[in-house]
Coordinates of C-alpha atoms and ligand atoms in Angstrom, one line a residue:
M72 CA -9.1 -22.7 37.4
G73 CA -6.4 -20.8 35.4
N74 CA -6.0 -21.7 32.0
S75 CA -2.0 -21.6 31.8
D76 CA -2.3 -24.4 29.2
I77 CA -3.5 -21.8 26.6
K78 CA -0.2 -21.5 23.9
K79 CA -1.0 -19.7 21.6
V80 CA -4.4 -17.7 21.0
G81 CA -5.9 -16.0 17.4
L82 CA -6.9 -12.3 17.0
L83 CA -9.7 -11.3 14.8
T84 CA -10.7 -7.6 14.1
G85 CA -13.8 -7.6 12.6
G86 CA -17.0 -5.4 11.5
G87 CA -15.8 -1.6 10.8
D88 CA -12.7 -0.2 11.3
S89 CA -11.8 2.4 13.8
S90 CA -9.7 4.5 15.1
A91 CA -7.9 2.9 18.3
I92 CA -8.1 -1.2 16.8
N93 CA -4.7 -1.0 16.8
D94 CA -3.2 0.4 20.3
Y95 CA -5.4 -2.8 21.2
I96 CA -3.8 -4.9 19.7
R97 CA 0.0 -3.7 20.4
T98 CA -1.1 -4.0 23.8
I99 CA -2.3 -7.8 24.0
V100 CA 0.4 -8.9 22.0
I101 CA 3.1 -7.4 24.6
L102 CA 0.9 -8.7 27.5
L103 CA 0.3 -12.1 26.1
E104 CA 4.3 -12.6 24.9
K105 CA 5.5 -11.6 28.1
Q106 CA 2.6 -14.6 29.4
G107 CA 4.8 -16.8 27.0
I108 CA 1.9 -17.1 25.2
K109 CA 2.3 -16.6 21.3
I110 CA -0.5 -14.8 19.1
H111 CA -1.5 -14.7 15.7
G112 CA -3.7 -12.3 14.2
V113 CA -6.4 -13.3 11.6
K114 CA -6.5 -11.4 8.3
G115 CA -9.3 -10.3 7.0
S116 CA -11.5 -12.0 10.5
Y117 CA -13.7 -14.3 10.0
K118 CA -12.5 -14.3 6.1
G119 CA -9.2 -15.1 7.8
L120 CA -10.4 -17.9 9.7
I121 CA -12.5 -19.5 7.2
E122 CA -9.4 -19.8 4.8
D123 CA -6.4 -19.7 6.9
E124 CA -4.9 -16.6 7.0
F125 CA -3.0 -16.2 9.6
M126 CA -0.1 -13.8 10.8
E127 CA 2.4 -12.9 14.0
L128 CA 2.1 -10.9 15.8
T129 CA 5.1 -10.2 18.2
S130 CA 5.6 -7.2 19.4
K131 CA 8.2 -6.2 17.6
F132 CA 5.8 -6.1 14.8
V133 CA 3.5 -3.4 16.9
D134 CA 5.4 -1.5 18.1
G135 CA 4.9 2.2 16.4
I136 CA 1.0 0.7 15.7
Q137 CA -0.6 2.7 17.9
C138 CA -0.1 5.9 16.5
T139 CA -2.4 4.5 13.2
G140 CA -5.5 4.0 12.9
G141 CA -7.0 1.6 11.5
T142 CA -6.5 -2.5 11.8
C143 CA -2.8 -3.7 11.0
I144 CA -4.3 -7.2 10.4
K145 CA -7.7 -6.3 8.3
T146 CA -11.2 -6.5 8.5
S147 CA -14.7 -7.2 6.6
R148 CA -17.4 -7.8 7.0
T149 CA -17.7 -11.8 6.4
N150 CA -20.7 -14.1 8.3
P151 CA -19.1 -17.3 8.0
Y152 CA -22.9 -18.5 9.2
K153 CA -23.9 -17.5 5.6
I154 CA -21.6 -19.1 3.9
E155 CA -21.7 -23.1 3.6
G156 CA -19.0 -25.1 5.6
A157 CA -17.4 -21.7 6.6
V158 CA -17.6 -22.8 10.2
Q159 CA -16.4 -26.2 9.4
K160 CA -13.8 -24.8 8.4
I161 CA -13.1 -22.5 10.8
I162 CA -13.2 -25.2 13.0
N163 CA -10.7 -26.7 11.4
N164 CA -8.5 -24.4 10.6
I165 CA -8.2 -23.2 14.9
E166 CA -7.7 -26.8 15.5
K167 CA -5.1 -27.4 12.4
Q168 CA -3.0 -23.7 14.1
N169 CA -3.3 -24.9 17.7
I170 CA -5.1 -22.5 18.4
G171 CA -6.5 -22.2 21.8
A172 CA -8.4 -19.0 22.2
L173 CA -9.9 -17.0 20.1
I174 CA -10.2 -13.3 20.9
C175 CA -12.4 -11.6 18.5
V176 CA -12.8 -7.3 18.7
G177 CA -15.6 -5.9 16.5
G178 CA -19.3 -4.9 17.0
N179 CA -23.1 -6.4 17.4
D180 CA -22.2 -8.7 13.9
T181 CA -18.8 -9.7 15.0
L182 CA -19.7 -10.4 18.4
G183 CA -22.7 -12.3 16.8
V184 CA -20.5 -14.7 15.3
A185 CA -18.0 -14.8 18.0
L186 CA -21.3 -16.0 20.7
K187 CA -22.1 -18.5 18.0
L188 CA -18.6 -20.1 17.8
A189 CA -18.5 -19.8 21.6
E190 CA -21.9 -22.2 21.2
E191 CA -20.2 -24.2 18.8
G192 CA -17.7 -24.9 22.0
L193 CA -14.4 -22.7 21.0
K194 CA -13.2 -20.8 23.3
V195 CA -14.1 -17.0 22.9
I196 CA -13.0 -13.8 24.3
G197 CA -15.4 -10.7 23.0
V198 CA -14.2 -7.1 23.2
P199 CA -16.3 -4.3 21.7
Q200 CA -14.9 -1.7 18.8
T201 CA -17.0 0.2 17.0
I202 CA -17.5 3.9 16.8
D203 CA -21.3 3.6 16.8
N204 CA -21.1 2.8 21.1
D205 CA -23.8 0.6 20.7
I206 CA -23.2 -2.3 22.2
M207 CA -25.1 -3.4 25.6
E208 CA -23.6 -3.4 28.4
T209 CA -20.0 -1.5 28.4
D210 CA -19.9 2.2 29.1
Y211 CA -17.6 2.8 26.1
C212 CA -16.9 1.2 22.5
I213 CA -13.1 1.0 21.0
G214 CA -13.2 3.9 18.3
F215 CA -15.7 5.9 20.0
H216 CA -14.0 8.3 21.6
S217 CA -11.5 9.1 18.4
A218 CA -14.6 9.3 16.4
V219 CA -16.1 12.0 18.5
E220 CA -12.9 13.7 18.3
N221 CA -13.1 13.8 14.3
I222 CA -16.2 14.9 13.9
V223 CA -15.9 17.8 16.7
K224 CA -12.5 18.6 14.5
C225 CA -14.5 18.5 11.3
A226 CA -17.5 20.3 12.6
N227 CA -15.7 23.1 14.0
M228 CA -13.7 23.7 10.5
T229 CA -17.5 24.1 8.8
I230 CA -18.7 26.7 11.8
T231 CA -16.4 29.6 10.0
S232 CA -18.0 29.4 6.9
A233 CA -21.4 29.1 8.3
Y234 CA -21.2 32.2 10.0
S235 CA -19.1 34.2 7.5
H236 CA -21.8 33.5 4.9
E237 CA -24.9 33.2 7.3
R238 CA -25.6 29.6 6.5
E239 CA -27.1 26.7 8.7
M240 CA -24.7 23.6 8.3
I241 CA -25.4 20.2 9.1
I242 CA -22.9 17.8 9.7
E243 CA -24.6 14.1 9.2
V244 CA -22.4 11.7 11.4
M245 CA -22.3 7.9 11.3
G246 CA -23.7 5.6 14.4
R247 CA -26.2 3.0 11.9
D248 CA -29.7 2.5 14.2
S249 CA -28.1 4.6 17.6
G250 CA -27.4 8.0 17.9
F251 CA -24.1 8.0 20.6
L252 CA -21.7 9.7 18.0
A253 CA -24.4 12.0 17.2
L254 CA -24.8 13.3 20.4
N255 CA -21.3 13.6 22.2
S256 CA -20.7 15.8 19.6
A257 CA -23.4 17.8 19.4
L258 CA -22.4 18.3 22.9
A259 CA -19.2 18.9 22.5
L260 CA -20.3 21.4 19.7
G261 CA -22.8 23.8 21.0
A262 CA -24.5 22.4 18.1
D263 CA -27.7 24.8 18.0
S264 CA -29.9 20.9 17.7
L265 CA -29.7 17.6 16.3
L266 CA -31.8 14.5 15.2
I267 CA -30.7 11.3 16.5
P268 CA -32.5 7.4 15.0
E269 CA -34.1 7.0 18.4
F270 CA -36.9 10.0 17.8
P271 CA -38.6 10.6 14.8
A272 CA -37.2 13.6 13.0
D273 CA -39.6 16.5 14.1
L274 CA -38.8 18.9 10.9
D275 CA -41.2 22.2 11.8
K276 CA -39.5 22.4 14.8
L277 CA -36.7 22.6 13.4
A278 CA -37.6 24.6 11.1
D279 CA -38.9 27.5 13.6
L280 CA -35.8 27.0 16.3
I281 CA -33.7 28.4 12.6
Q282 CA -36.3 31.2 12.4
R283 CA -36.4 32.0 16.0
K284 CA -32.6 31.8 15.9
R285 CA -32.5 34.2 12.9
K286 CA -34.7 36.4 13.7
A287 CA -32.9 36.7 17.7
G288 CA -29.8 37.3 15.3
K289 CA -28.3 34.5 15.3
K290 CA -28.1 33.9 11.7
H291 CA -26.0 30.6 11.2
G292 CA -25.9 27.8 12.9
L293 CA -24.8 24.2 13.3
Y294 CA -27.3 20.7 13.3
V295 CA -26.0 17.2 13.9
V296 CA -27.6 14.9 12.2
A297 CA -27.3 10.4 12.6
E298 CA -27.3 9.2 9.2
G299 CA -29.9 6.8 10.7
V300 CA -32.6 8.9 11.5
Q301 CA -36.2 8.2 10.1
I302 CA -37.8 10.9 8.2
Q303 CA -40.9 10.6 6.4
G304 CA -39.6 10.0 2.6
G305 CA -36.5 10.3 3.6
K306 CA -34.1 8.1 1.2
Q307 CA -32.1 6.7 3.9
I308 CA -30.9 3.4 1.5
Q309 CA -28.5 3.1 -1.2
D310 CA -27.5 0.2 -2.8
D311 CA -25.9 -1.7 -0.7
I312 CA -26.8 -4.4 2.1
D313 CA -24.0 -6.6 4.0
A314 CA -23.6 -10.0 4.9
F315 CA -25.3 -8.9 8.6
G316 CA -28.4 -7.4 6.3
H317 CA -27.4 -4.0 7.1
K318 CA -28.4 -1.4 4.2
K319 CA -25.4 1.2 3.9
L320 CA -27.2 4.5 5.6
G321 CA -26.0 8.1 4.4
G322 CA -26.9 11.1 2.9
I323 CA -30.6 11.5 4.8
S324 CA -29.5 15.2 5.4
Y325 CA -29.3 16.3 2.0
T326 CA -33.4 15.3 2.3
I327 CA -34.3 16.9 5.2
A328 CA -32.4 19.9 4.2
E329 CA -34.9 20.3 0.8
I330 CA -37.8 19.7 3.4
I331 CA -36.3 22.5 5.8
E332 CA -36.1 24.9 2.7
S333 CA -39.4 23.9 1.2
K334 CA -41.0 25.1 4.7
I335 CA -38.9 28.5 5.5
G336 CA -37.0 29.4 2.3
I337 CA -33.5 28.9 3.6
K338 CA -31.8 25.8 3.0
P339 CA -29.0 24.4 4.7
N340 CA -25.5 23.4 3.9
V341 CA -25.0 20.1 4.3
V342 CA -21.8 18.0 4.9
V343 CA -22.0 14.3 5.3
L344 CA -18.5 13.4 7.2
G345 CA -18.4 9.6 6.0
Y346 CA -15.5 8.2 6.8
T347 CA -13.3 11.0 8.2
Q348 CA -14.8 10.1 10.8
R349 CA -13.2 6.4 11.5
G350 CA -9.6 7.2 10.6
G351 CA -6.6 9.4 11.6
T352 CA -4.7 8.5 14.9
P353 CA -6.6 7.7 17.8
C354 CA -6.8 10.4 20.6
P355 CA -5.4 9.5 24.3
Y356 CA -9.1 8.7 26.1
D357 CA -9.1 6.1 23.3
A358 CA -5.9 4.9 23.4
Y359 CA -5.6 4.4 27.2
L360 CA -9.6 2.8 26.9
S361 CA -7.9 0.3 24.5
T362 CA -5.2 -0.6 26.9
I363 CA -7.9 -1.5 29.5
F364 CA -9.6 -3.9 27.4
A365 CA -6.6 -5.8 26.4
K366 CA -5.5 -6.0 30.1
G367 CA -9.2 -7.7 30.8
T368 CA -8.9 -9.9 27.9
L369 CA -4.6 -11.2 29.5
D370 CA -7.1 -11.9 33.4
N371 CA -9.7 -13.4 30.8
L372 CA -7.3 -16.3 29.4
I373 CA -5.2 -16.5 32.7
N374 CA -8.6 -17.3 34.8
G375 CA -10.3 -19.1 31.8
K376 CA -13.4 -16.5 31.8
F377 CA -14.4 -17.6 28.0
G378 CA -17.9 -16.6 26.8
Y379 CA -17.4 -13.1 27.6
M380 CA -16.6 -9.9 26.5
V381 CA -14.5 -6.7 28.2
A382 CA -16.6 -4.3 28.8
V383 CA -15.4 -1.5 30.7
K384 CA -17.5 0.1 33.6
N385 CA -15.8 3.0 35.5
E386 CA -12.7 2.8 33.3
K387 CA -12.3 -0.9 34.7
P388 CA -12.8 -4.1 32.8
V389 CA -16.2 -6.5 34.0
N390 CA -16.7 -9.3 32.5
V391 CA -20.9 -9.6 30.9
P392 CA -21.6 -12.6 28.6
I393 CA -21.6 -12.0 24.7
A394 CA -25.4 -13.3 25.0
D395 CA -25.9 -10.2 27.2
A396 CA -24.0 -8.3 24.9
V397 CA -25.8 -8.7 21.6
K398 CA -28.7 -9.4 23.2
G399 CA -29.9 -5.6 21.4
I400 CA -28.5 -2.1 20.5
R401 CA -27.9 0.5 22.9
L402 CA -29.9 3.5 22.6
V403 CA -30.0 6.8 23.9
S404 CA -32.1 7.8 26.1
R405 CA -35.0 10.5 26.0
E406 CA -33.7 12.5 29.1
D407 CA -29.7 12.5 27.4
Y408 CA -31.6 13.6 24.0
D409 CA -33.7 16.1 25.3
F410 CA -31.0 16.8 27.2
A411 CA -29.2 18.0 24.1
V412 CA -31.5 19.5 22.4
S413 CA -32.5 21.8 25.4
L414 CA -29.3 23.3 25.6
G415 CA -29.4 24.6 21.5
D416 CA -32.8 26.2 22.3
I417 CA -31.6 29.3 24.0
W418 CA -34.3 31.8 21.1
Ligands
F6P68 O1 -20.6 -0.2 12.7 C1 -20.0 1.0 12.0 C2 -19.9 1.9 11.0 O2 -19.6 3.1 10.7 C3 -21.7 2.3 11.0 O3 -21.6 3.8 11.6 C4 -21.7 2.7 9.3 O4 -22.8 3.0 9.6 C5 -21.2 1.6 8.6 O5 -20.0 1.2 9.8 C6 -20.8 1.5 7.7 O6 -20.5 0.9 7.1 P1 -19.2 -0.3 6.1 O7 -17.3 0.7 6.4 O8 -18.5 -1.1 5.2 O9 -19.8 1.6 4.8

């Protein structure tokens, strides 16, 4: 059954930003405008829904934003289920604004709230966006490929110093509890090794690799370490915990470097990439995928398919119940990890 009765939709972007969100926004705005459907951006994710802060999006407004990173409607990590009375305010504001359906673009937290709002009776469509690429049931999330490209570019710029100074270089990347950013970057870089959260870090093995490699004549190296990797005694936790209960990660590589030094007397240099990997202009593949996500969103609006996340499988948009997408996080398989590790160990 069609849902042509929807004349206005709301769009929010939640959680950590990335480089290709504006590509998605531009495309969905153009597609909806051509259908005569108005689209209002919610400022700053669920915060804007609670506080009744919207901005009209038109094709003229979004013209040109595809070249820019971040999100033009802004984001936050607001969890309405942690704020008293917030959910009722959201329901009231959506009714007041005559919003017929809500598009929620973000990661597991944003989509988790979207699912709960769908259960409250709102017409919701989810779209996966996170550099972590850890959402289930989709090949890719908006932002992932651009972040990998940023990581590869930055890491490549450190190799010259690693070579000239005969240093071992650890590049620490984001990804929270998933190792996809580290895996794809390590493969693209031809890294000597990688450590990811899915499997306990074996630092004896890493120290041994460095020694064998140096003995064989290669006196520099590149190791990709995911921020969420587990090592004994590693201080992963910094001070903050966000509204969804996530610890702020970052800096584990300094501890790893110290442990390696204690084992073999060589202290790797550490580069924590931080927000540089999430910023800047989108890479073409990410920008292209964003248009596919937007096409899938339009189809769902027209066909009245709500409570689903638009996933991408084999570069085609497919629907997945949001409940299935957020039932856990997507993790790197043992096989894929071992493959990447084996490519670096040729000594
Ligand atoms: O979820 C995306 C992500 O970039 C993670 O990789 C990282 O751990 C986290 O966000 C950082 O969060 P914040 O932007 O709140 O510091």
